[in-house]
Amino acid sequence: EIVLTQSPGTLSLSPGERATLSCRASQSVSSSYLAWYQQKPGQAPRLLIYGASSRATGIPDRFSGSGSGTDFTLTISRLEPEDFAVYYCQQYGSSRYTFGQGTKLEIK
Amino acid sequence: QVQLVQSGAEVKKPGASVKVSCKASGYTFTGYYMHWVRQAPGQGLEWMGWINPNSGGTNYAQKFQGWVTMTRDTSISTAYMELSRLRSDDTAVYYCAREFRQYGMDVWGQGTTVTVSS
């Protein structure tokens, strides 16, 4: 089973700053099968990015994804107040899906 | 509009089973896989498996094999997840979510809280 490790565990930033979240896989992941989700307290997750770099419908362009192989990144170019949440990466491989443990993005 | 509506909260005793439903509307039910994902209190997301509503075929995470059953009723566009032999650490919010060809889980249900307590 592919293990996804996200870092940092918690990221403290201010609105307007740039956020860089990392997701590292224990073995190579096809870029087609790497997604990012945002989750706010009491809500279901929301798909942000699929295929490592494609934004889902309705996602603002301040969100971008990149990476390949074992290292993937979610970047939020200019943080808005509504962006403070928990972010998860997720992969599909060998007929199995796994999620990272999450990065909490909090207001500094 | 496209939505997934799940059944209400459940409280179960250890050793019992729970069956959660997920009713789809606004899209072709058989055109998307349906995943089940759970989240224990204060914890991250855990993938449980998927069902192909078209064929009924399933793919369960290794941890849940022999323990979870996913089914569907295409006549009412509803997917089901049944978890047996419940333990206290099965207390979690259970979500259904659709996916089209590994393009990400783009629509999620509102979640069903399952509490296992004696």
PDB file of C-alpha atoms in Angstrom, chain A residues 4-61:
ATOM      1  CA  LEU A   4       1.280   9.451   1.659  1.00  0.00           C
ATOM      2  CA  THR A   5       3.085  11.718   4.125  1.00  0.00           C
ATOM      3  CA  GLN A   6       2.037  15.358   4.246  1.00  0.00           C
ATOM      4  CA  SER A   7       4.103  18.201   5.614  1.00  0.00           C
ATOM      5  CA  PRO A   8       4.016  20.307   7.567  1.00  0.00           C
ATOM      6  CA  GLY A   9       1.422  19.005   9.979  1.00  0.00           C
ATOM      7  CA  THR A  10       0.351  22.571  10.739  1.00  0.00           C
ATOM      8  CA  LEU A  11       1.095  25.710   8.745  1.00  0.00           C
ATOM      9  CA  SER A  12       0.520  29.130  10.309  1.00  0.00           C
ATOM     10  CA  LEU A  13       0.219  31.977   7.812  1.00  0.00           C
ATOM     11  CA  SER A  14      -1.563  35.286   7.368  1.00  0.00           C
ATOM     12  CA  PRO A  15      -4.125  36.234   4.726  1.00  0.00           C
ATOM     13  CA  GLY A  16      -2.402  37.384   1.571  1.00  0.00           C
ATOM     14  CA  GLU A  17       0.609  35.120   2.068  1.00  0.00           C
ATOM     15  CA  ARG A  18       1.559  32.158  -0.103  1.00  0.00           C
ATOM     16  CA  ALA A  19       1.025  28.616   1.185  1.00  0.00           C
ATOM     17  CA  THR A  20       3.015  25.597   0.045  1.00  0.00           C
ATOM     18  CA  LEU A  21       1.828  22.169   1.167  1.00  0.00           C
ATOM     19  CA  SER A  22       3.790  18.996   0.484  1.00  0.00           C
ATOM     20  CA  CYS A  23       2.683  15.408  -0.111  1.00  0.00           C
ATOM     21  CA  ARG A  24       5.317  12.685  -0.400  1.00  0.00           C
ATOM     22  CA  ALA A  25       4.531   9.120  -1.487  1.00  0.00           C
ATOM     23  CA  SER A  26       6.299   5.969  -0.306  1.00  0.00           C
ATOM     24  CA  GLN A  27       6.558   4.844  -3.937  1.00  0.00           C
ATOM     25  CA  SER A  28       5.974   6.437  -7.288  1.00  0.00           C
ATOM     26  CA  VAL A  29       2.438   7.598  -7.993  1.00  0.00           C
ATOM     27  CA  SER A  30       1.019   8.206 -11.419  1.00  0.00           C
ATOM     28  CA  SER A  31       0.350  11.921 -11.762  1.00  0.00           C
ATOM     29  CA  SER A  32      -3.042  11.041 -13.159  1.00  0.00           C
ATOM     30  CA  TYR A  33      -4.040   9.663  -9.802  1.00  0.00           C
ATOM     31  CA  LEU A  34      -3.078  12.376  -7.309  1.00  0.00           C
ATOM     32  CA  ALA A  35      -5.782  14.634  -5.886  1.00  0.00           C
ATOM     33  CA  TRP A  36      -6.075  17.321  -3.225  1.00  0.00           C
ATOM     34  CA  TYR A  37      -9.056  18.063  -0.983  1.00  0.00           C
ATOM     35  CA  GLN A  38      -9.975  20.864   1.405  1.00  0.00           C
ATOM     36  CA  GLN A  39     -12.015  20.181   4.520  1.00  0.00           C
ATOM     37  CA  LYS A  40     -13.508  22.729   6.899  1.00  0.00           C
ATOM     38  CA  PRO A  41     -14.852  21.835  10.362  1.00  0.00           C
ATOM     39  CA  GLY A  42     -18.174  20.046  10.227  1.00  0.00           C
ATOM     40  CA  GLN A  43     -18.131  19.804   6.430  1.00  0.00           C
ATOM     41  CA  ALA A  44     -17.451  17.103   3.889  1.00  0.00           C
ATOM     42  CA  PRO A  45     -14.187  17.322   1.946  1.00  0.00           C
ATOM     43  CA  ARG A  46     -14.138  19.365  -1.256  1.00  0.00           C
ATOM     44  CA  LEU A  47     -12.162  18.361  -4.331  1.00  0.00           C
ATOM     45  CA  LEU A  48      -9.614  21.023  -5.319  1.00  0.00           C
ATOM     46  CA  ILE A  49      -7.140  19.346  -7.683  1.00  0.00           C
ATOM     47  CA  TYR A  50      -7.132  16.084  -9.650  1.00  0.00           C
ATOM     48  CA  GLY A  51      -4.497  14.613 -11.933  1.00  0.00           C
ATOM     49  CA  ALA A  52      -1.875  16.398  -9.797  1.00  0.00           C
ATOM     50  CA  SER A  53      -2.439  19.775 -11.500  1.00  0.00           C
ATOM     51  CA  SER A  54      -5.980  20.128 -12.868  1.00  0.00           C
ATOM     52  CA  ARG A  55      -8.362  22.343 -10.918  1.00  0.00           C
ATOM     53  CA  ALA A  56     -11.795  20.950 -10.211  1.00  0.00           C
ATOM     54  CA  THR A  57     -14.868  22.819 -11.362  1.00  0.00           C
ATOM     55  CA  GLY A  58     -15.323  26.134  -9.597  1.00  0.00           C
ATOM     56  CA  ILE A  59     -11.958  26.152  -7.831  1.00  0.00           C
ATOM     57  CA  PRO A  60     -10.265  29.582  -7.858  1.00  0.00           C
ATOM     58  CA  ASP A  61      -7.035  29.910  -9.798  1.00  0.00           C
TER      59      ASP A  61
END
